[in-house]
mmCIF file of C-alpha atoms and ligand atoms in Angstrom:
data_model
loop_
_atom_site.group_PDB
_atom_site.id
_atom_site.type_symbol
_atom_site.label_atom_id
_atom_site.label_comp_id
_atom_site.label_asym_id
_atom_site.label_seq_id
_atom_site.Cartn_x
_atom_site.Cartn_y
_atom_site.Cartn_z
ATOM 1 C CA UNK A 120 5.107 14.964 -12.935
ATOM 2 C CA UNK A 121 6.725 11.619 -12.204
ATOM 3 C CA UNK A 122 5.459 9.918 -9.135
ATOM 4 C CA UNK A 123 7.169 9.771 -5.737
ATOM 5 C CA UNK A 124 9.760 6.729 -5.640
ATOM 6 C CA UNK A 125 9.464 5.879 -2.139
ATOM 7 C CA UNK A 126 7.905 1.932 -1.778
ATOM 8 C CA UNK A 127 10.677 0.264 0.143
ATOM 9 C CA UNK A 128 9.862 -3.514 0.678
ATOM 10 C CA UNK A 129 11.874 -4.881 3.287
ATOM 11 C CA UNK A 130 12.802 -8.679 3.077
ATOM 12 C CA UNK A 131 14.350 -10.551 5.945
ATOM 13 C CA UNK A 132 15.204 -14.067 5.126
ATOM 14 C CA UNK A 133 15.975 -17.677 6.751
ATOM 15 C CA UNK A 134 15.718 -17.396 10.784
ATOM 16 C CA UNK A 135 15.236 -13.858 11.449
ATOM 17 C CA UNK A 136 11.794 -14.906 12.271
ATOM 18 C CA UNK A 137 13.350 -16.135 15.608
ATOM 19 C CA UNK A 138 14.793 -12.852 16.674
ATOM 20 C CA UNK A 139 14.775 -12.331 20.320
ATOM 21 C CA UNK A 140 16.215 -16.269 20.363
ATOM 22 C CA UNK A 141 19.186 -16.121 18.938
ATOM 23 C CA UNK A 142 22.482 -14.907 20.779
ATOM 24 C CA UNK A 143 22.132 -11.400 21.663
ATOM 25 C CA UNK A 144 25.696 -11.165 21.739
ATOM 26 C CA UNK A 145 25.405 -11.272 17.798
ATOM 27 C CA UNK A 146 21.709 -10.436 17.165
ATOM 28 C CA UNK A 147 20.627 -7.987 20.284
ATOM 29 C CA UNK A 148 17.245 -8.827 22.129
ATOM 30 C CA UNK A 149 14.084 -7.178 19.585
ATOM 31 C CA UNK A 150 12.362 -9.846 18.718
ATOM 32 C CA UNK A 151 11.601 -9.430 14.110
ATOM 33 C CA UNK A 152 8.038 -7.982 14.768
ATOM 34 C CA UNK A 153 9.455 -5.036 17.615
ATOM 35 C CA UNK A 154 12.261 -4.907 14.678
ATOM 36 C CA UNK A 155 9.821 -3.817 12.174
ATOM 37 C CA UNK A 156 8.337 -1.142 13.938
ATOM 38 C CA UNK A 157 11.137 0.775 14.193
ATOM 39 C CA UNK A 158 12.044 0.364 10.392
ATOM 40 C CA UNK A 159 8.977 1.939 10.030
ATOM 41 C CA UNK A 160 8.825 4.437 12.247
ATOM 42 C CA UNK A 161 12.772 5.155 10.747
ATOM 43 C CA UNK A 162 11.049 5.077 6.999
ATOM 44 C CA UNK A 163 8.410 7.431 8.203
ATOM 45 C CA UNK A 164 10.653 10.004 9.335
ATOM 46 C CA UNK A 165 12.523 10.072 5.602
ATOM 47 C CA UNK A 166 9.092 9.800 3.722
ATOM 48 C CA UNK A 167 9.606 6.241 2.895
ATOM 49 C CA UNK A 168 6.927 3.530 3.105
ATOM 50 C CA UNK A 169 7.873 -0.317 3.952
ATOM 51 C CA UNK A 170 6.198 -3.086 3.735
ATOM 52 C CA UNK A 171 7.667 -6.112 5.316
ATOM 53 C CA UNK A 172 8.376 -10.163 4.363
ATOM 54 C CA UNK A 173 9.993 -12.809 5.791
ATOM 55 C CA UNK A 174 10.173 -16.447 4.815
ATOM 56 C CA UNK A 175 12.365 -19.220 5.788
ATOM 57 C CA UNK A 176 11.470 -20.651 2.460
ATOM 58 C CA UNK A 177 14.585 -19.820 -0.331
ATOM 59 C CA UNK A 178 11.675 -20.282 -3.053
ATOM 60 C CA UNK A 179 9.473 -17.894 -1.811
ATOM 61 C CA UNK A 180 12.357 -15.305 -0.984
ATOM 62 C CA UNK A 181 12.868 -15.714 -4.605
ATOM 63 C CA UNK A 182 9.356 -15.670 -5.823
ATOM 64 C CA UNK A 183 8.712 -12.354 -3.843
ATOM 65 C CA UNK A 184 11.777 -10.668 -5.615
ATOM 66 C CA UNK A 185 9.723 -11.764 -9.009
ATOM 67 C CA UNK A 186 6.609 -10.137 -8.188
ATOM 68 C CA UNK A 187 8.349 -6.721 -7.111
ATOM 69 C CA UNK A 188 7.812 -4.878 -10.273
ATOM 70 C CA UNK A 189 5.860 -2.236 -10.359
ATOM 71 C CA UNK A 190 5.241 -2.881 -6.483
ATOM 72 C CA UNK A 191 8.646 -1.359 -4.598
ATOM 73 C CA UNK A 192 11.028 1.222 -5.463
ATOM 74 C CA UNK A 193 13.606 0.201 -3.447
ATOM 75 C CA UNK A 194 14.778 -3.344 -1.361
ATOM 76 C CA UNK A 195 16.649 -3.418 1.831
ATOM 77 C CA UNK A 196 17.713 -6.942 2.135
ATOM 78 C CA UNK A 197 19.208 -8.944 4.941
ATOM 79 C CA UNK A 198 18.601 -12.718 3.344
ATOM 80 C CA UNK A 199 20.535 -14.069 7.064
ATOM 81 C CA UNK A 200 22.281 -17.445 6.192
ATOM 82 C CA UNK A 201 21.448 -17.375 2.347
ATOM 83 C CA UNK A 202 23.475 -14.481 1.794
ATOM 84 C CA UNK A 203 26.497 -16.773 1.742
ATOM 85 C CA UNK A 204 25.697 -18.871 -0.552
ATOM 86 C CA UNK A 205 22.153 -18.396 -2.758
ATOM 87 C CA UNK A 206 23.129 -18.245 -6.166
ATOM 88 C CA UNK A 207 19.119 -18.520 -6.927
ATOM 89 C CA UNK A 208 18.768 -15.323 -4.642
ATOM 90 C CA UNK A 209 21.519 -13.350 -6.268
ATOM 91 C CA UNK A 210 20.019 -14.085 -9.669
ATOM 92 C CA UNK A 211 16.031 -13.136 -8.670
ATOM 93 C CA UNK A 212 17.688 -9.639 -7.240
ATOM 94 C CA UNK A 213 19.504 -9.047 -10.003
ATOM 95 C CA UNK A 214 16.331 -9.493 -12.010
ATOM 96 C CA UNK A 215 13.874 -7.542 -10.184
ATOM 97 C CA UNK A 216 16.937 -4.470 -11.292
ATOM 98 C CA UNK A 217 15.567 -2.701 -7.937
ATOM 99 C CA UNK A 218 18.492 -0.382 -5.677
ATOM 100 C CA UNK A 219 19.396 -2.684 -2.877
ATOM 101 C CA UNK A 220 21.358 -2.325 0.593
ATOM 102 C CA UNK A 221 22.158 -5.487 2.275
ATOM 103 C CA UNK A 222 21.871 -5.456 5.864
ATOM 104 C CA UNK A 223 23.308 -7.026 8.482
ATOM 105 C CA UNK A 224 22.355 -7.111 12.520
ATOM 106 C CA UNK A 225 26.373 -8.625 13.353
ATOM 107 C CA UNK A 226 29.278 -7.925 12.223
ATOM 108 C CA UNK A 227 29.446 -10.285 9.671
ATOM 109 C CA UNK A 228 33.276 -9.248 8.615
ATOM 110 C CA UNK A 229 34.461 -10.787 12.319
ATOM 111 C CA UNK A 230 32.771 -13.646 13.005
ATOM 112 C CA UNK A 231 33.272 -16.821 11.103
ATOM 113 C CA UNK A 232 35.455 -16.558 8.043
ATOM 114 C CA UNK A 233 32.015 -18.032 5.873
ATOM 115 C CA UNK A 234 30.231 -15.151 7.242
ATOM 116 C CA UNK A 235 32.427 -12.810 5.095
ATOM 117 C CA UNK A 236 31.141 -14.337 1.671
ATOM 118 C CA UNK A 237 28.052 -12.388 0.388
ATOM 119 C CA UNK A 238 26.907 -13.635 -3.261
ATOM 120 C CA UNK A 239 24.656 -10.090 -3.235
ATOM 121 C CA UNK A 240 26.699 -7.420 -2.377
ATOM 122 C CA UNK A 241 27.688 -6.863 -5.891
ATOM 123 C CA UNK A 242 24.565 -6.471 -6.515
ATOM 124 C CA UNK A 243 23.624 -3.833 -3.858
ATOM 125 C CA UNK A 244 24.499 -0.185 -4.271
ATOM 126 C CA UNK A 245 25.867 0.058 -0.466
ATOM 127 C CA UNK A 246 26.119 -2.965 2.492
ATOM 128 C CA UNK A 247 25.819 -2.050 6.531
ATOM 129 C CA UNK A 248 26.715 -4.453 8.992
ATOM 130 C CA UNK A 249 27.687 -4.932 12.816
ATOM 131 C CA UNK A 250 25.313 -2.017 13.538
ATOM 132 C CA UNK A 251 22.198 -3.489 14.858
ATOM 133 C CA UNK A 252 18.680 -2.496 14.238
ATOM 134 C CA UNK A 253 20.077 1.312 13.704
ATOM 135 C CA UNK A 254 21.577 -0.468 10.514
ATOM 136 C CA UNK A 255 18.266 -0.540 8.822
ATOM 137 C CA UNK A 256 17.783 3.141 9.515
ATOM 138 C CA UNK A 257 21.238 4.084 7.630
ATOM 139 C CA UNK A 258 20.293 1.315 5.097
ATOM 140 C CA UNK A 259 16.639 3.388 4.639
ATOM 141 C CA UNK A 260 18.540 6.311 4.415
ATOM 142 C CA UNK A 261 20.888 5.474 1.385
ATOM 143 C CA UNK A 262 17.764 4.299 -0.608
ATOM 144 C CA UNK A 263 16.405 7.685 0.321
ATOM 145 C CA UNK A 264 19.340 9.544 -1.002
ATOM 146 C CA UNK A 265 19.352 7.042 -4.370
ATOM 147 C CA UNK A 266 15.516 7.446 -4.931
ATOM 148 C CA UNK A 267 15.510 11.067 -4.560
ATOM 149 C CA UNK A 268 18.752 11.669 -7.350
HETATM 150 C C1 DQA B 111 22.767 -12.191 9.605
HETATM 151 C C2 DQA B 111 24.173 -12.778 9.531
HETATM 152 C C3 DQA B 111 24.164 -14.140 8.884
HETATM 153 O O1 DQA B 111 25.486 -14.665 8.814
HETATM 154 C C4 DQA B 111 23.315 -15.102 9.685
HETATM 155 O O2 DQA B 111 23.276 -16.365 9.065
HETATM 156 C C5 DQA B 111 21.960 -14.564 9.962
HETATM 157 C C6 DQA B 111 21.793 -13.148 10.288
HETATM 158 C C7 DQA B 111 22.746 -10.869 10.397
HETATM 159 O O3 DQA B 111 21.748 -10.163 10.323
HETATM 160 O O4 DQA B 111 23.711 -10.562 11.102
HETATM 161 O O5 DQA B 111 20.986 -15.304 10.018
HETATM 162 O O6 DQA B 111 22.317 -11.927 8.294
#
């Protein structure tokens, strides 16, 4: 019997480290670490497991996307400021050939018109923004539904 597909890594990218700093207004008040704990308690409760990363380094967001095979099933993604315009993370997604939901904490589609560029989403099988941390719960659930086809 093939084994379970349910290793979701979960990669936040370039300042989501300082969560809990940046304007609420856009980003709420968790700081990333109370973030991650309820991603995981969301993953627990559809049978996922996460494991987390976050780097402000565009390198080593790209590195980590080499070294998935074989180690995740699944990626949600929210790459913050890079998402706009990383060509180099685009390309290292599309290689690790992994399904994908970008994330968003803000509603990216009404803030500033740069905001609305993603160089990933083509790349993603579904996108959530504007909706917080419960974002990463609907994200966890369309991997769920994906993995589980
Ligand atoms: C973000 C939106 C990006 O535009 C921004 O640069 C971020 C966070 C979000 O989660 O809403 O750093 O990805």
């Amino acid at each position: 019997m093939m084994a379970e597909r349910n290793r979701i890594e979960v990669m936040h990218g370039v300042n989501l480290d300082q969560l809990g700093r940046r304007d609420p207004a856009h980003y709420g008040r968790l700081g990333l670490d109370e973030l991650e704990v309820r991603i995981s308690s969301a993953a627990a409760e559809l049978g996922l497991q996460t494991r987390f990363f976050q780097t402000n380094h565009e390198g080593e967001f790209v590195e980590h996307l080499h070294r998935l095979e074989g180690l995740a099933d699944g990626i949600v993604l929210n790459p913050g400021a890079w998402t706009h315009y990383s060509f180099a993370i685009r390309d290292a997604l599309e290689l690790a050939a992994l399904p994908a939901v970008e994330v968003h904490l803000s509603d990216v589609e009404s803030r500033e018109p740069w905001r609305r560029q993603s160089v990933i989403a083509e790349l993603c099988i579904a996108r959530v923004v504007g909706r917080g941390p419960d974002g990463y719960r609907e994200a966890l659930a369309r991997l769920q539904r994906e993995l589980s086809r």
